[in-house]
Amino acid sequence: MNDKVNLKKVFILFFIVAVACMPFSNGEKALFVVASDELTDVPSNGSLDYKIDQLLEDERLDGAITAVSIRKASDGELLYSHDGDIQVHPASNQKMLTAISALETLGPDYRFSTEVLTDGELKGKVLQGNLYVKGKGDPTLLKEDFDQFAKELKQQGIHKIKGNLVGDDSWYDDVRLSTDLNWDDEWNYTGAQISALTISPNEDYDAGTVIVEVYPGEKAGDSPVVNLTPKTDYLTIVNKAETVGKGEAKNISIDREHGTNNIIIEGEIPVDGSRSRAWRTVWEPTGYALDVFKKSLEEQGIELIGNSNVTVGITPEEATVLTSKQSMTIEDLFIPFMKLSNNGHGEVLVKEMGQFVHGEGSWSKGLEVMREELSQHDLNMDSILLRDGAGMSHKNLIPADQITKLLYEVQDASWYPVFENALPVAGEPDRLVGGTLRNRMTGESTKGNVKAKTGSLTGVNTLSGYVTSTDGEKLIFSIMMNNYISGSMTPVQDAIATVLAEHEFE
């Protein structure tokens, strides 16, 4: 063992304070403090097998299943496999399977669309008929997009609508949550409901969520101030919290009541305290998008008159398109999708593949497309179980050897540079470059070198991707830990990736 490393282990106890606003598989967009586990020695001598075997002796892995697979990127040769044929849960490594399938099926230039239509006609300044908003899966719609729709309608001479405002989300089915999503995860932004007509609160594009901010009141005893982004009346704030005296502890919880759009605020926030902020999912996001659009119309002076209602329905085939918008390309969407591990994007892509290939925007049809695409890469599909697109399911299964084989096979695809560019990059501080690896593997050999997808669920931690060794050998790796109860697996993963980065082949 290296004496300097041992001295560090004896004398150094350090904490990494990371300020992050990025989505993980089951994380929070909030300030968080991470205490590092015991430093992991990186073996410097011996064969590659020996070095990794030594790392897998770590006591943190006792009782867990650890699958490790390493291949040469040049020819796919399997260099190392420890339980690489065991079917394990991938967590957000599942997103790589979804991304590859979507790039093959839809292509990097594919865009989602949204249309605003009418079945009526303009008489004077009054639109005599219904106004339809037909969503086709775009997870990147923002309040400003609805503002632009409203401005364009105003420019067309529409000042009043004598008809209903109708949201059409029929591009996808009405199943909002993936099969295995835990019911107590559905309030958090990582478990947002999927609708073909939805809205995101900011440019992380967490569709179907709202940002809730809680600020202290003016004096102790006042109710805290609660703001929503975007502003909407679709949710009800139930403010049970209290402003307390200067210097007192802050303890604010922000929850959404299951099955409702009641946002429950509880706890205490001091007069001099900082805001509390959380992303919370919206129950039935189609209605949420409609409410925001209605506000955009009102801000442009366009009002619903008569007995007009806001409702959900189907756009008639003969309806006329008044305005529309196309999303960014999938190539651009893959940056927040993969770098920030956006679960909603994974599930939208599954449904879009089902709609594109089979004319049915459902999980069953989309996963059928994924199975068909993945089977084209000579994988053992009997060893792979696909249950969703994002990796939240504890029933997804794939062996590590199959992941590295897939990552080898796709290198010749025309769209491969798009896929590789979307992977998080170790140690790069820009969150849209480093993503979920921006605070990991910051050493000289790994920073900017390790490009890999992270994954995290309760009892599951995974890391799969690419790294180039000291002597220029590009390697493919998959490290998948399952069934552990406590502790962090990332130090072991990072040590294995460091071994690969620093290894010299004879």
Coordinates of C-alpha atoms in Angstrom, one line a residue:
M1 CA 0.0 0.0 0.0
N2 CA 1.1 3.5 -0.6
D3 CA 2.3 5.0 2.7
K4 CA 1.1 8.5 1.8
V5 CA -2.4 7.2 1.2
N6 CA -2.4 5.4 4.6
L7 CA -1.3 8.5 6.3
K8 CA -4.2 10.3 4.7
K9 CA -6.6 7.7 5.9
V10 CA -5.3 8.0 9.5
F11 CA -5.2 11.8 9.7
I12 CA -7.8 13.2 7.2
L13 CA -11.5 13.3 7.8
F14 CA -13.0 15.6 5.2
F15 CA -16.4 16.8 4.2
I16 CA -17.5 17.8 0.7
V17 CA -20.0 20.6 0.7
A18 CA -21.8 20.6 -2.6
V19 CA -24.4 23.1 -3.7
A20 CA -26.4 21.5 -6.3
C21 CA -29.6 22.1 -8.3
M22 CA -29.6 18.9 -10.4
P23 CA -32.0 16.0 -10.5
F24 CA -30.8 12.6 -9.4
S25 CA -32.8 9.4 -9.5
N26 CA -34.2 9.9 -6.0
G27 CA -32.6 13.2 -4.9
E28 CA -33.6 16.7 -4.1
K29 CA -32.9 20.0 -5.9
A30 CA -31.6 21.7 -2.7
L31 CA -28.5 22.6 -0.8
F32 CA -27.1 19.4 0.5
V33 CA -24.0 18.4 2.5
V34 CA -22.3 15.1 1.7
A35 CA -19.9 13.5 4.2
S36 CA -17.3 11.5 2.4
D37 CA -16.8 7.9 3.3
E38 CA -13.4 6.5 4.2
L39 CA -10.9 7.2 1.5
T40 CA -10.5 4.3 -0.9
D41 CA -6.9 3.2 -1.7
V42 CA -6.2 3.0 -5.5
P43 CA -3.8 0.1 -6.1
S44 CA -0.9 1.2 -8.2
N45 CA 0.8 -2.1 -9.0
G46 CA -0.3 -5.4 -10.4
S47 CA -2.5 -6.6 -13.2
L48 CA -5.9 -5.0 -13.9
D49 CA -7.7 -8.0 -12.4
Y50 CA -5.6 -7.8 -9.2
K51 CA -6.2 -4.0 -8.8
I52 CA -10.0 -4.3 -9.2
D53 CA -10.2 -7.5 -7.1
Q54 CA -8.5 -5.6 -4.3
L55 CA -11.0 -2.8 -4.5
L56 CA -13.9 -5.2 -4.4
E57 CA -12.6 -6.5 -1.0
D58 CA -13.9 -3.2 0.5
E59 CA -16.0 -4.0 3.6
R60 CA -18.7 -1.6 2.4
L61 CA -19.6 -4.2 -0.3
D62 CA -20.2 -7.0 2.3
G63 CA -23.7 -8.4 1.7
A64 CA -24.2 -6.4 -1.5
I65 CA -24.2 -7.6 -5.1
T66 CA -21.4 -5.9 -7.1
A67 CA -21.3 -6.5 -10.8
V68 CA -18.3 -5.1 -12.7
S69 CA -17.6 -5.4 -16.4
I70 CA -14.7 -3.9 -18.4
R71 CA -14.1 -4.1 -22.2
K72 CA -11.8 -2.6 -24.7
A73 CA -13.6 0.0 -26.8
S74 CA -11.5 -0.9 -29.8
D75 CA -12.7 -4.5 -30.3
G76 CA -15.1 -5.3 -27.4
E77 CA -12.7 -7.7 -25.8
L78 CA -14.0 -8.5 -22.2
L79 CA -11.0 -7.6 -20.0
Y80 CA -12.6 -8.1 -16.6
S81 CA -16.0 -9.4 -15.3
H82 CA -17.0 -9.9 -11.7
D83 CA -20.6 -11.2 -11.6
G84 CA -21.0 -9.5 -14.9
D85 CA -23.6 -12.0 -16.0
I86 CA -25.8 -11.5 -12.9
Q87 CA -29.0 -9.6 -13.6
V88 CA -29.0 -6.5 -11.4
H89 CA -31.0 -3.2 -11.1
P90 CA -29.5 -0.4 -13.2
A91 CA -31.3 2.6 -11.6
S92 CA -30.7 5.6 -13.9
N93 CA -28.2 3.6 -16.1
Q94 CA -31.5 2.6 -17.6
K95 CA -31.5 6.0 -19.3
M96 CA -28.7 4.9 -21.5
L97 CA -30.9 2.1 -22.9
T98 CA -33.7 4.6 -23.5
A99 CA -31.4 7.2 -25.1
I100 CA -29.8 4.7 -27.5
S101 CA -33.3 3.4 -28.5
A102 CA -34.6 6.9 -29.0
L103 CA -31.6 8.0 -31.1
E104 CA -32.0 4.9 -33.3
T105 CA -35.8 5.2 -33.5
L106 CA -36.5 9.0 -33.6
G107 CA -33.1 10.3 -34.6
P108 CA -31.1 13.3 -33.0
D109 CA -33.0 15.9 -35.1
Y110 CA -36.5 14.8 -33.9
R111 CA -38.6 17.5 -32.3
F112 CA -41.8 17.5 -30.3
S113 CA -44.6 19.8 -31.3
T114 CA -47.5 21.7 -29.7
E115 CA -50.4 23.2 -31.7
V116 CA -53.1 25.8 -30.9
L117 CA -56.2 25.3 -33.1
T118 CA -59.9 26.3 -33.4
D119 CA -63.1 24.7 -34.8
G120 CA -64.7 28.2 -35.0
E121 CA -64.1 31.4 -36.9
L122 CA -63.2 35.0 -36.1
K123 CA -66.1 37.4 -36.2
G124 CA -64.8 40.9 -35.5
K125 CA -62.7 40.5 -32.4
V126 CA -64.5 37.4 -31.1
L127 CA -63.4 33.9 -31.8
Q128 CA -66.7 32.0 -32.2
G129 CA -65.7 28.5 -31.3
N130 CA -63.4 26.4 -29.1
L131 CA -59.7 27.0 -28.7
Y132 CA -57.7 23.8 -28.5
V133 CA -54.2 23.3 -27.2
K134 CA -53.0 20.0 -28.6
G135 CA -49.9 18.6 -26.9
K136 CA -47.6 16.1 -28.6
G137 CA -45.3 15.3 -25.7
D138 CA -43.0 18.4 -25.5
P139 CA -41.4 18.4 -22.1
T140 CA -39.8 21.7 -22.7
L141 CA -42.8 24.0 -22.8
L142 CA -42.4 27.0 -20.6
K143 CA -44.7 29.9 -19.4
E144 CA -43.0 32.1 -22.1
D145 CA -44.1 29.7 -24.8
F146 CA -47.7 30.1 -23.7
D147 CA -47.2 33.8 -23.6
Q148 CA -46.0 33.7 -27.2
F149 CA -49.0 31.7 -28.2
A150 CA -51.3 34.3 -26.6
K151 CA -49.4 37.2 -28.3
E152 CA -49.8 35.5 -31.7
L153 CA -53.5 35.0 -31.2
K154 CA -53.8 38.7 -30.2
Q155 CA -52.0 39.7 -33.4
Q156 CA -54.5 37.6 -35.4
G157 CA -57.2 39.9 -34.0
I158 CA -58.6 37.6 -31.3
H159 CA -59.7 39.6 -28.2
K160 CA -62.5 37.3 -26.9
I161 CA -63.2 33.6 -27.1
K162 CA -66.8 32.5 -27.1
G163 CA -66.1 28.9 -26.6
N164 CA -64.2 26.5 -24.4
L165 CA -60.4 26.4 -23.8
V166 CA -59.7 22.7 -24.4
G167 CA -56.6 20.8 -23.6
D168 CA -55.9 17.8 -25.9
D169 CA -53.4 15.3 -24.4
S170 CA -54.6 12.3 -26.5
W171 CA -51.2 12.0 -28.2
Y172 CA -50.3 9.7 -25.3
D173 CA -52.6 7.5 -23.2
D174 CA -53.9 8.7 -19.9
V175 CA -51.6 6.5 -17.7
R176 CA -49.7 9.1 -15.8
L177 CA -47.2 7.1 -13.8
S178 CA -44.9 4.2 -14.8
T179 CA -45.9 0.8 -13.5
D180 CA -43.5 0.4 -10.6
L181 CA -43.2 4.0 -9.3
N182 CA -43.7 3.9 -5.5
W183 CA -46.8 5.9 -4.5
D184 CA -44.8 7.8 -2.0
D185 CA -42.4 9.0 -4.7
E186 CA -45.0 10.6 -6.9
W187 CA -45.0 14.0 -5.0
N188 CA -41.3 14.5 -5.7
Y189 CA -40.1 15.9 -9.0
T190 CA -38.4 12.6 -9.8
G191 CA -41.8 11.0 -10.1
A192 CA -43.7 13.6 -12.2
Q193 CA -46.8 12.5 -14.1
I194 CA -46.5 12.1 -17.8
S195 CA -48.9 13.9 -20.1
A196 CA -48.7 14.8 -23.8
L197 CA -49.7 18.4 -22.7
T198 CA -47.6 19.7 -19.8
I199 CA -45.4 22.5 -18.7
S200 CA -42.0 22.9 -17.1
P201 CA -41.2 25.6 -14.5
N202 CA -37.7 26.4 -15.8
E203 CA -35.0 25.3 -18.2
D204 CA -34.1 22.1 -16.3
Y205 CA -37.4 21.0 -18.0
D206 CA -38.8 19.1 -15.1
A207 CA -42.2 18.9 -16.9
G208 CA -45.3 18.5 -14.7
T209 CA -43.7 20.2 -11.7
V210 CA -44.0 23.5 -10.0
I211 CA -41.3 25.4 -8.0
V212 CA -42.5 26.2 -4.5
E213 CA -40.6 28.9 -2.6
V214 CA -41.2 29.8 1.1
Y215 CA -39.9 33.1 2.5
P216 CA -40.2 34.4 6.1
G217 CA -42.9 36.9 6.9
E218 CA -42.2 40.4 8.1
K219 CA -42.2 39.5 11.8
A220 CA -42.4 36.6 14.1
G221 CA -45.9 35.1 14.2
D222 CA -46.7 36.0 10.6
S223 CA -47.4 33.3 8.0
P224 CA -44.5 32.7 5.7
V225 CA -44.8 34.0 2.1
V226 CA -45.2 31.3 -0.5
N227 CA -44.5 31.8 -4.2
L228 CA -45.1 29.4 -7.1
T229 CA -43.2 29.3 -10.4
P230 CA -45.0 29.5 -12.8
K231 CA -47.9 31.3 -11.1
T232 CA -51.0 29.2 -11.1
D233 CA -54.3 28.8 -9.4
Y234 CA -54.3 25.1 -10.2
L235 CA -52.7 24.3 -6.9
T236 CA -53.9 25.2 -3.4
I237 CA -51.4 26.4 -0.8
V238 CA -52.2 25.1 2.7
N239 CA -49.8 27.3 4.7
K240 CA -49.5 25.8 8.3
A241 CA -46.0 27.2 8.8
E242 CA -45.0 30.1 11.0
T243 CA -42.3 32.8 11.0
V244 CA -40.2 32.7 14.2
G245 CA -37.7 35.0 15.8
K246 CA -34.3 36.0 14.4
G247 CA -31.7 33.3 14.8
E248 CA -34.1 30.5 15.5
A249 CA -33.8 27.2 13.6
K250 CA -35.4 26.8 10.2
N251 CA -37.5 23.6 9.8
I252 CA -39.7 23.9 6.7
S253 CA -41.4 21.0 4.9
I254 CA -43.0 21.3 1.5
D255 CA -45.3 18.4 0.5
R256 CA -48.1 17.7 -1.9
E257 CA -51.0 15.8 -0.5
H258 CA -51.3 12.5 -2.3
G259 CA -54.0 12.5 -5.0
T260 CA -54.6 16.2 -4.8
N261 CA -53.0 19.5 -5.7
N262 CA -52.9 20.7 -2.1
I263 CA -49.3 22.0 -1.3
I264 CA -48.8 21.6 2.4
I265 CA -46.3 24.0 4.1
E266 CA -45.4 23.2 7.7
G267 CA -42.7 24.1 10.2
E268 CA -40.9 27.3 11.2
I269 CA -38.7 29.8 9.3
P270 CA -36.9 32.6 11.2
V271 CA -37.3 36.3 10.2
D272 CA -33.7 36.4 9.0
G273 CA -33.8 33.0 7.4
S274 CA -33.1 32.1 3.8
R275 CA -35.8 30.8 1.5
S276 CA -36.8 27.1 1.3
R277 CA -37.4 25.9 -2.2
A278 CA -38.6 22.6 -3.7
W279 CA -39.8 21.2 -7.0
R280 CA -43.2 19.4 -6.5
T281 CA -45.2 17.4 -9.0
V282 CA -48.6 18.4 -10.1
W283 CA -51.6 16.0 -10.1
E284 CA -53.0 15.8 -13.7
P285 CA -50.5 18.2 -15.4
T286 CA -52.8 18.8 -18.4
G287 CA -55.0 21.0 -16.3
Y288 CA -51.9 22.7 -15.0
A289 CA -50.8 23.6 -18.5
L290 CA -54.2 24.9 -19.4
D291 CA -54.4 27.1 -16.3
V292 CA -51.0 28.7 -17.2
F293 CA -52.2 29.2 -20.8
K294 CA -55.4 30.9 -19.6
K295 CA -53.3 33.3 -17.5
S296 CA -51.2 34.1 -20.6
L297 CA -54.3 34.8 -22.6
E298 CA -55.6 37.1 -19.8
E299 CA -52.3 38.9 -19.7
Q300 CA -52.8 39.7 -23.4
G301 CA -56.3 41.0 -22.8
I302 CA -57.9 37.9 -24.3
E303 CA -60.9 36.7 -22.2
L304 CA -63.2 33.8 -22.3
I305 CA -66.8 35.0 -22.5
G306 CA -70.3 33.5 -22.3
N307 CA -70.5 30.1 -20.7
S308 CA -66.9 29.2 -21.7
N309 CA -65.1 26.5 -19.7
V310 CA -61.6 25.2 -19.3
T311 CA -61.7 21.5 -20.0
V312 CA -59.9 18.5 -21.5
G313 CA -61.1 17.0 -24.8
I314 CA -60.2 15.9 -28.3
T315 CA -59.4 18.3 -31.2
P316 CA -61.7 17.8 -34.2
E317 CA -59.9 16.7 -37.4
E318 CA -61.2 19.7 -39.3
A319 CA -59.8 22.2 -36.7
T320 CA -57.6 25.0 -38.1
V321 CA -54.1 25.5 -36.7
L322 CA -53.7 29.1 -35.5
T323 CA -50.1 28.8 -34.1
S324 CA -47.7 26.1 -33.1
K325 CA -44.2 25.5 -31.7
Q326 CA -41.6 22.9 -32.2
S327 CA -39.3 21.9 -29.4
M328 CA -35.5 21.8 -29.4
T329 CA -34.1 18.7 -31.0
I330 CA -33.5 15.5 -29.1
E331 CA -29.8 16.1 -29.4
D332 CA -30.3 19.3 -27.4
L333 CA -32.8 17.7 -25.0
F334 CA -30.3 14.9 -24.2
I335 CA -28.1 17.4 -22.3
P336 CA -30.6 17.9 -19.4
F337 CA -31.9 14.4 -19.9
M338 CA -28.6 12.6 -19.4
K339 CA -26.4 15.2 -17.6
L340 CA -29.1 16.0 -15.0
S341 CA -30.7 12.5 -15.1
N342 CA -34.2 13.8 -15.8
N343 CA -36.7 11.0 -15.2
G344 CA -39.6 12.7 -17.0
H345 CA -37.6 12.9 -20.2
G346 CA -36.9 9.2 -20.1
E347 CA -40.6 8.3 -19.8
V348 CA -41.7 10.8 -22.4
L349 CA -39.2 9.3 -24.9
V350 CA -40.6 5.8 -24.2
K351 CA -44.2 7.0 -25.0
E352 CA -43.0 8.9 -28.0
M353 CA -41.3 5.9 -29.4
G354 CA -44.6 3.9 -29.0
Q355 CA -46.5 6.7 -30.7
F356 CA -43.9 7.0 -33.5
V357 CA -43.7 3.3 -34.4
H358 CA -47.0 1.9 -33.3
G359 CA -49.3 4.9 -33.2
E360 CA -49.9 4.4 -29.5
G361 CA -48.2 6.6 -26.9
S362 CA -48.0 4.1 -24.1
W363 CA -45.4 2.5 -21.9
S364 CA -46.2 -1.0 -23.2
K365 CA -45.7 0.0 -26.9
G366 CA -42.7 2.2 -26.2
L367 CA -40.9 -0.5 -24.2
E368 CA -41.8 -2.9 -27.1
V369 CA -39.9 -0.6 -29.4
M370 CA -36.9 -0.5 -27.0
R371 CA -36.8 -4.3 -26.9
E372 CA -36.8 -4.4 -30.6
E373 CA -34.0 -1.8 -31.0
L374 CA -31.8 -3.3 -28.3
S375 CA -32.1 -6.7 -29.8
Q376 CA -30.4 -5.3 -32.9
H377 CA -27.2 -5.0 -30.9
D378 CA -26.7 -8.7 -30.4
L379 CA -27.7 -8.5 -26.7
N380 CA -29.0 -11.4 -24.7
M381 CA -32.5 -10.1 -24.4
D382 CA -33.5 -13.0 -22.2
S383 CA -31.3 -11.5 -19.5
I384 CA -32.9 -8.0 -19.7
L385 CA -36.1 -6.8 -18.2
L386 CA -37.4 -3.4 -19.2
R387 CA -40.1 -1.7 -17.0
D388 CA -39.6 2.0 -17.6
G389 CA -37.5 4.5 -19.4
A390 CA -35.9 6.4 -16.5
G391 CA -34.8 3.7 -14.1
M392 CA -37.0 4.4 -11.1
S393 CA -38.3 0.8 -11.2
H394 CA -36.7 -1.7 -8.8
K395 CA -37.8 -4.4 -11.4
N396 CA -35.6 -3.3 -14.3
L397 CA -32.8 -5.9 -14.7
I398 CA -29.7 -6.1 -16.9
P399 CA -26.3 -7.7 -16.5
A400 CA -23.2 -5.4 -16.4
D401 CA -21.7 -7.4 -19.3
Q402 CA -24.7 -6.6 -21.4
I403 CA -24.3 -2.9 -20.7
T404 CA -20.7 -2.8 -21.7
K405 CA -21.5 -4.8 -24.8
L406 CA -24.2 -2.3 -25.8
L407 CA -21.8 0.6 -25.2
Y408 CA -19.3 -1.1 -27.5
E409 CA -21.8 -1.9 -30.2
V410 CA -23.2 1.6 -30.5
Q411 CA -19.9 3.3 -31.2
D412 CA -20.3 2.9 -35.0
A413 CA -23.7 4.5 -35.1
S414 CA -24.0 7.9 -36.9
W415 CA -25.6 9.4 -33.8
Y416 CA -23.0 8.0 -31.3
P417 CA -21.3 11.4 -30.8
V418 CA -24.6 12.8 -29.6
F419 CA -24.9 10.0 -27.1
E420 CA -21.4 10.3 -25.8
N421 CA -21.6 14.1 -25.6
A422 CA -24.7 13.7 -23.4
L423 CA -22.9 11.7 -20.7
P424 CA -21.9 13.4 -17.5
V425 CA -18.1 14.3 -17.5
A426 CA -16.1 13.7 -14.3
G427 CA -14.9 16.8 -12.4
E428 CA -16.2 19.4 -14.9
P429 CA -17.9 22.1 -12.7
D430 CA -20.5 23.3 -15.3
R431 CA -23.6 21.4 -14.4
L432 CA -24.6 21.0 -18.1
V433 CA -21.2 19.4 -18.8
G434 CA -20.2 17.6 -15.6
G435 CA -23.8 16.9 -14.7
T436 CA -24.2 14.3 -11.9
L437 CA -20.4 13.7 -12.0
R438 CA -19.3 17.4 -11.7
N439 CA -18.2 16.9 -8.0
R440 CA -16.7 13.5 -8.5
M441 CA -13.3 12.2 -9.7
T442 CA -11.7 15.7 -9.9
G443 CA -8.1 14.2 -10.0
E444 CA -5.8 14.8 -12.9
S445 CA -6.2 11.3 -14.4
T446 CA -10.1 11.3 -14.3
K447 CA -11.2 14.9 -14.7
G448 CA -12.6 15.4 -18.2
N449 CA -11.7 11.7 -18.9
V450 CA -14.4 9.7 -17.3
K451 CA -17.7 10.0 -19.2
A452 CA -20.4 8.0 -17.6
K453 CA -24.0 7.7 -16.5
T454 CA -24.7 7.6 -12.8
G455 CA -27.6 5.8 -11.1
S456 CA -29.1 5.9 -7.7
L457 CA -32.0 4.3 -5.9
T458 CA -32.5 3.0 -2.4
G459 CA -30.0 0.1 -2.2
V460 CA -28.8 0.6 -5.8
N461 CA -25.8 2.7 -7.1
T462 CA -24.4 2.4 -10.6
L463 CA -21.9 3.9 -12.9
S464 CA -21.3 3.0 -16.6
G465 CA -19.5 4.6 -19.4
Y466 CA -16.1 5.3 -20.9
V467 CA -12.6 6.2 -19.8
T468 CA -9.2 6.3 -21.5
S469 CA -6.1 4.7 -19.8
T470 CA -2.8 6.4 -19.4
D471 CA -1.4 4.7 -22.5
G472 CA -4.4 5.7 -24.7
E473 CA -6.6 2.6 -24.5
K474 CA -10.2 3.6 -24.5
L475 CA -12.2 1.4 -22.1
I476 CA -15.8 0.7 -21.5
F477 CA -17.0 -0.1 -17.9
S478 CA -20.1 -0.8 -15.9
I479 CA -20.1 -0.9 -12.1
M480 CA -23.4 -1.8 -10.5
M481 CA -23.9 -2.2 -6.8
N482 CA -27.2 -3.7 -5.5
N483 CA -28.8 -4.7 -2.2
Y484 CA -26.6 -2.6 0.1
I485 CA -28.3 -1.1 3.2
S486 CA -26.1 1.8 4.2
G487 CA -23.0 3.8 3.2
S488 CA -22.0 5.3 -0.1
M489 CA -20.8 3.2 -3.0
T490 CA -19.4 6.1 -5.0
P491 CA -15.9 6.0 -3.4
V492 CA -15.5 2.4 -4.6
Q493 CA -16.8 3.3 -8.1
D494 CA -14.5 6.3 -8.4
A495 CA -11.5 4.2 -7.3
I496 CA -12.3 1.6 -10.0
A497 CA -12.6 4.3 -12.6
T498 CA -9.3 5.8 -11.4
V499 CA -7.6 2.5 -11.7
L500 CA -8.8 2.3 -15.3
A501 CA -7.6 5.8 -16.0
E502 CA -4.2 5.2 -14.6
H503 CA -3.6 1.7 -15.8
E504 CA -0.9 1.0 -18.4
F505 CA -1.4 -2.1 -20.7
E506 CA 1.7 -4.1 -21.5

